[in-house]
Structures are given as structure tokens and as C-alpha cells.
Amino acid sequence: MTLASGTKLGQYEILSPLGAGSMGEVYRARDSRLHREVAIKVLPKLVSADPDRLYRFEQEAKAAASLNHPNILAVFQMGTYMGMPYLVSELLEGKTLTETTRRSPLSARKAIDYGVQIARGLAAAHEKGIVHRDLKPDNIFVTKDGRVKILDFGLAKLILSLIHI
């Protein structure tokens, strides 16, 4: 089920679709309370009926929300709309690392810069006992200003029993 522009999910109003993948559809939305644009990832009913996929979606939300780091996607909220779980996160402008490198390879300087940013984000996750386990160019986003953001903690594994997410 594709959400139409103008659809309201609580305080969020869908503006336009941003993309779709195996785990759901992503939309640009407006947060009416904080007057900002956000991204909303919606897990379709068909996918949310699968307990394993629903668990992965919820784990992604909880793992990412427990982290506060400039190189990890910020998650603001989880909710449900017409039986479909959704995740509200910061809206990123830019491209995935896959899209960034599709036209031409990265310069050595950029590759090192991106690698350092990825390592910093992963180190922050590891400090909280979270191992990503699905790091690939599709799950690395490069913003227009060159900041790297790690996405998709759906396969993350908790390595410390002290972590409660």
C-alpha cells in the first residue's frame, strides 16, 4: 500500500515517496509539531505479517534509536498506521555509497575520509554493545555535505547483556 501525499500518521504528513526496498517504503514527511521534514519508513502489511521481518524492523528502530552519533542515522519515533509499523528518522539529502561510486571510483582522500567516518560510527555502536552485521555500500549514506551516515540496523546483534533495547 503506497501512502498518498497528504496522508497523516499522527503529527506527520506524507509529502512524497523517496524510495522502496525489500523492507518497506520510505517517504518524505512534515512534522507538524517541530516544523521540520523527516523520513518515514513504512513496513507493508504483507511484510509485517512475517514475525522475523517485524522483529528485524523493531530491532533496527531500537538499536538505531539507542545510538546518538553524527555518523549514524538518527531515529526519532516508532508507530503504527493502519496495521503497518513505521519508523521516523532524520531526513538525509544525498546518495548511498553505492550510488556515489556508480559513476566513478572515490579518490583516495575521499575513501579514507569515508572510512574514518564509518569506523567512528561503528565504534560508537560497539561501545553500546551493538554490532551492525550488514555493512555494505547500500547501507552507507553520503550526505550532500560529505557526512557519512550508517543506515539499517535490522540485522544488528547485541553483544552485551547489559543493553536493553
mmCIF file of C-alpha atoms in Angstrom:
data_model
loop_
_atom_site.group_PDB
_atom_site.id
_atom_site.type_symbol
_atom_site.label_atom_id
_atom_site.label_comp_id
_atom_site.label_asym_id
_atom_site.label_seq_id
_atom_site.Cartn_x
_atom_site.Cartn_y
_atom_site.Cartn_z
ATOM 1 C CA MET A 1 0.000 0.000 0.000
ATOM 2 C CA THR A 2 1.583 3.238 -1.158
ATOM 3 C CA LEU A 3 0.809 6.265 1.005
ATOM 4 C CA ALA A 4 -0.571 9.250 -0.850
ATOM 5 C CA SER A 5 0.675 12.775 -0.391
ATOM 6 C CA GLY A 6 -1.335 14.366 2.425
ATOM 7 C CA THR A 7 -1.769 11.120 4.398
ATOM 8 C CA LYS A 8 -1.349 11.790 8.122
ATOM 9 C CA LEU A 9 0.430 9.468 10.513
ATOM 10 C CA GLY A 10 -0.110 11.253 13.811
ATOM 11 C CA GLN A 11 1.857 14.509 13.687
ATOM 12 C CA TYR A 12 3.469 13.576 10.349
ATOM 13 C CA GLU A 13 2.064 14.407 6.927
ATOM 14 C CA ILE A 14 3.350 12.453 3.933
ATOM 15 C CA LEU A 15 4.776 14.775 1.267
ATOM 16 C CA SER A 16 6.259 12.406 -1.326
ATOM 17 C CA PRO A 17 7.826 8.975 -1.800
ATOM 18 C CA LEU A 18 11.619 8.739 -1.523
ATOM 19 C CA GLY A 19 12.207 5.082 -2.362
ATOM 20 C CA ALA A 20 11.321 1.472 -1.712
ATOM 21 C CA GLY A 21 13.175 -1.692 -0.854
ATOM 22 C CA SER A 22 12.625 -5.198 0.440
ATOM 23 C CA MET A 23 11.863 -3.955 3.955
ATOM 24 C CA GLY A 24 9.448 -1.177 3.088
ATOM 25 C CA GLU A 25 8.818 2.186 1.545
ATOM 26 C CA VAL A 26 10.413 5.478 2.570
ATOM 27 C CA TYR A 27 8.621 8.827 2.400
ATOM 28 C CA ARG A 28 9.450 12.485 2.924
ATOM 29 C CA ALA A 29 7.077 13.851 5.557
ATOM 30 C CA ARG A 30 6.433 17.036 7.506
ATOM 31 C CA ASP A 31 6.474 17.021 11.312
ATOM 32 C CA SER A 32 3.699 19.456 12.254
ATOM 33 C CA ARG A 33 4.837 19.813 15.872
ATOM 34 C CA LEU A 34 8.500 20.600 15.269
ATOM 35 C CA HIS A 35 8.085 22.142 11.797
ATOM 36 C CA ARG A 36 10.730 20.035 10.114
ATOM 37 C CA GLU A 37 10.914 17.450 7.367
ATOM 38 C CA VAL A 38 11.635 13.844 8.307
ATOM 39 C CA ALA A 39 11.877 10.450 6.623
ATOM 40 C CA ILE A 40 9.292 7.778 7.382
ATOM 41 C CA LYS A 41 9.997 4.124 6.635
ATOM 42 C CA VAL A 42 6.800 2.071 6.457
ATOM 43 C CA LEU A 43 6.795 -1.699 6.676
ATOM 44 C CA PRO A 44 3.987 -3.021 4.416
ATOM 45 C CA LYS A 45 1.296 -5.257 5.989
ATOM 46 C CA LEU A 46 2.449 -8.246 3.962
ATOM 47 C CA VAL A 47 5.995 -7.900 5.318
ATOM 48 C CA SER A 48 4.889 -7.035 8.870
ATOM 49 C CA ALA A 49 2.860 -10.261 8.951
ATOM 50 C CA ASP A 50 6.197 -12.128 8.906
ATOM 51 C CA PRO A 51 7.321 -12.277 12.571
ATOM 52 C CA ASP A 52 11.016 -12.431 11.607
ATOM 53 C CA ARG A 53 10.829 -9.305 9.429
ATOM 54 C CA LEU A 54 8.752 -7.461 12.016
ATOM 55 C CA TYR A 55 11.329 -8.358 14.673
ATOM 56 C CA ARG A 56 14.156 -7.090 12.424
ATOM 57 C CA PHE A 57 12.269 -3.825 11.803
ATOM 58 C CA GLU A 58 11.686 -3.271 15.518
ATOM 59 C CA GLN A 59 15.285 -4.207 16.326
ATOM 60 C CA GLU A 60 16.506 -1.726 13.702
ATOM 61 C CA ALA A 61 14.445 1.032 15.296
ATOM 62 C CA LYS A 62 15.525 0.248 18.849
ATOM 63 C CA ALA A 63 19.204 -0.223 18.002
ATOM 64 C CA ALA A 64 19.456 2.968 15.944
ATOM 65 C CA ALA A 65 17.413 4.971 18.474
ATOM 66 C CA SER A 66 19.762 3.924 21.276
ATOM 67 C CA LEU A 67 22.698 5.480 19.410
ATOM 68 C CA ASN A 68 23.465 9.172 19.244
ATOM 69 C CA HIS A 69 26.325 9.761 16.832
ATOM 70 C CA PRO A 70 26.818 12.039 13.799
ATOM 71 C CA ASN A 71 27.672 9.021 11.604
ATOM 72 C CA ILE A 72 24.554 7.011 12.463
ATOM 73 C CA LEU A 73 21.041 7.762 11.210
ATOM 74 C CA ALA A 74 19.026 9.445 13.978
ATOM 75 C CA VAL A 75 15.742 7.677 14.748
ATOM 76 C CA PHE A 76 13.007 9.774 16.366
ATOM 77 C CA GLN A 77 9.954 7.556 16.769
ATOM 78 C CA MET A 78 8.196 4.272 16.014
ATOM 79 C CA GLY A 79 4.488 3.899 15.408
ATOM 80 C CA THR A 80 1.767 2.002 13.574
ATOM 81 C CA TYR A 81 -0.551 3.230 10.823
ATOM 82 C CA MET A 82 -3.438 1.006 9.703
ATOM 83 C CA GLY A 83 -1.605 -2.052 10.999
ATOM 84 C CA MET A 84 1.684 -1.085 9.323
ATOM 85 C CA PRO A 85 4.667 -0.312 11.561
ATOM 86 C CA TYR A 86 6.643 2.804 10.691
ATOM 87 C CA LEU A 87 9.886 4.411 11.756
ATOM 88 C CA VAL A 88 10.531 8.169 11.790
ATOM 89 C CA SER A 89 14.102 9.334 11.261
ATOM 90 C CA GLU A 90 16.109 12.321 10.208
ATOM 91 C CA LEU A 91 15.736 13.212 6.536
ATOM 92 C CA LEU A 92 19.004 12.789 4.666
ATOM 93 C CA GLU A 93 19.847 14.589 1.441
ATOM 94 C CA GLY A 94 22.436 12.857 -0.720
ATOM 95 C CA LYS A 95 23.065 9.327 -2.009
ATOM 96 C CA THR A 96 24.017 5.879 -0.809
ATOM 97 C CA LEU A 97 27.658 4.903 -1.183
ATOM 98 C CA THR A 98 26.549 2.528 -3.962
ATOM 99 C CA GLU A 99 25.039 5.442 -5.899
ATOM 100 C CA THR A 100 28.020 7.679 -5.105
ATOM 101 C CA THR A 101 30.542 5.223 -6.560
ATOM 102 C CA ARG A 102 28.431 4.066 -9.507
ATOM 103 C CA ARG A 103 29.739 6.726 -11.908
ATOM 104 C CA SER A 104 33.373 6.784 -10.827
ATOM 105 C CA PRO A 105 35.612 5.448 -8.050
ATOM 106 C CA LEU A 106 36.324 7.543 -4.976
ATOM 107 C CA SER A 107 39.582 9.425 -4.717
ATOM 108 C CA ALA A 108 41.984 8.020 -2.119
ATOM 109 C CA ARG A 109 41.357 11.064 0.092
ATOM 110 C CA LYS A 110 37.554 10.623 -0.012
ATOM 111 C CA ALA A 111 37.800 6.870 0.545
ATOM 112 C CA ILE A 112 39.922 7.451 3.649
ATOM 113 C CA ASP A 113 37.573 10.183 4.903
ATOM 114 C CA TYR A 114 34.509 7.966 4.428
ATOM 115 C CA GLY A 115 36.314 5.004 6.010
ATOM 116 C CA VAL A 116 37.211 7.044 9.095
ATOM 117 C CA GLN A 117 33.613 8.271 9.449
ATOM 118 C CA ILE A 118 32.269 4.716 9.095
ATOM 119 C CA ALA A 119 34.777 3.485 11.686
ATOM 120 C CA ARG A 120 33.708 6.228 14.118
ATOM 121 C CA GLY A 121 30.042 5.313 13.724
ATOM 122 C CA LEU A 122 30.748 1.610 14.167
ATOM 123 C CA ALA A 123 32.930 2.317 17.217
ATOM 124 C CA ALA A 124 30.036 4.254 18.795
ATOM 125 C CA ALA A 125 27.682 1.331 18.114
ATOM 126 C CA HIS A 126 30.193 -1.172 19.506
ATOM 127 C CA GLU A 127 30.598 0.908 22.667
ATOM 128 C CA LYS A 128 26.845 0.404 23.198
ATOM 129 C CA GLY A 129 27.172 -3.334 22.527
ATOM 130 C CA ILE A 130 25.639 -3.233 19.038
ATOM 131 C CA VAL A 131 27.226 -4.970 16.039
ATOM 132 C CA HIS A 132 25.739 -3.886 12.682
ATOM 133 C CA ARG A 133 26.284 -7.176 10.729
ATOM 134 C CA ASP A 134 25.021 -5.841 7.382
ATOM 135 C CA LEU A 135 27.530 -3.152 6.488
ATOM 136 C CA LYS A 136 27.556 -2.640 2.719
ATOM 137 C CA PRO A 137 27.545 0.345 0.342
ATOM 138 C CA ASP A 138 23.714 0.331 0.198
ATOM 139 C CA ASN A 139 23.630 0.855 3.983
ATOM 140 C CA ILE A 140 26.071 3.760 3.948
ATOM 141 C CA PHE A 141 24.636 7.163 3.039
ATOM 142 C CA VAL A 142 26.731 10.155 1.990
ATOM 143 C CA THR A 143 25.022 13.490 2.619
ATOM 144 C CA LYS A 144 25.408 16.452 0.285
ATOM 145 C CA ASP A 145 27.949 17.969 2.692
ATOM 146 C CA GLY A 146 30.074 14.792 2.762
ATOM 147 C CA ARG A 147 28.945 13.341 6.102
ATOM 148 C CA VAL A 148 28.646 9.562 6.165
ATOM 149 C CA LYS A 149 25.621 8.014 7.904
ATOM 150 C CA ILE A 150 25.263 4.318 8.704
ATOM 151 C CA LEU A 151 21.757 3.007 7.964
ATOM 152 C CA ASP A 152 19.770 -0.186 8.554
ATOM 153 C CA PHE A 153 20.448 -1.847 11.877
ATOM 154 C CA GLY A 154 17.867 -4.563 11.067
ATOM 155 C CA LEU A 155 20.413 -7.390 11.389
ATOM 156 C CA ALA A 156 22.240 -5.840 14.342
ATOM 157 C CA LYS A 157 23.305 -8.115 17.158
ATOM 158 C CA LEU A 158 23.535 -7.120 20.786
ATOM 159 C CA ILE A 159 26.822 -8.261 22.270
ATOM 160 C CA LEU A 160 26.411 -7.042 25.845
ATOM 161 C CA SER A 161 23.756 -8.423 28.143
ATOM 162 C CA LEU A 162 23.610 -5.009 29.818
ATOM 163 C CA ILE A 163 21.918 -3.499 26.761
ATOM 164 C CA HIS A 164 18.127 -3.401 26.953
ATOM 165 C CA ILE A 165 16.561 -2.339 23.671
#
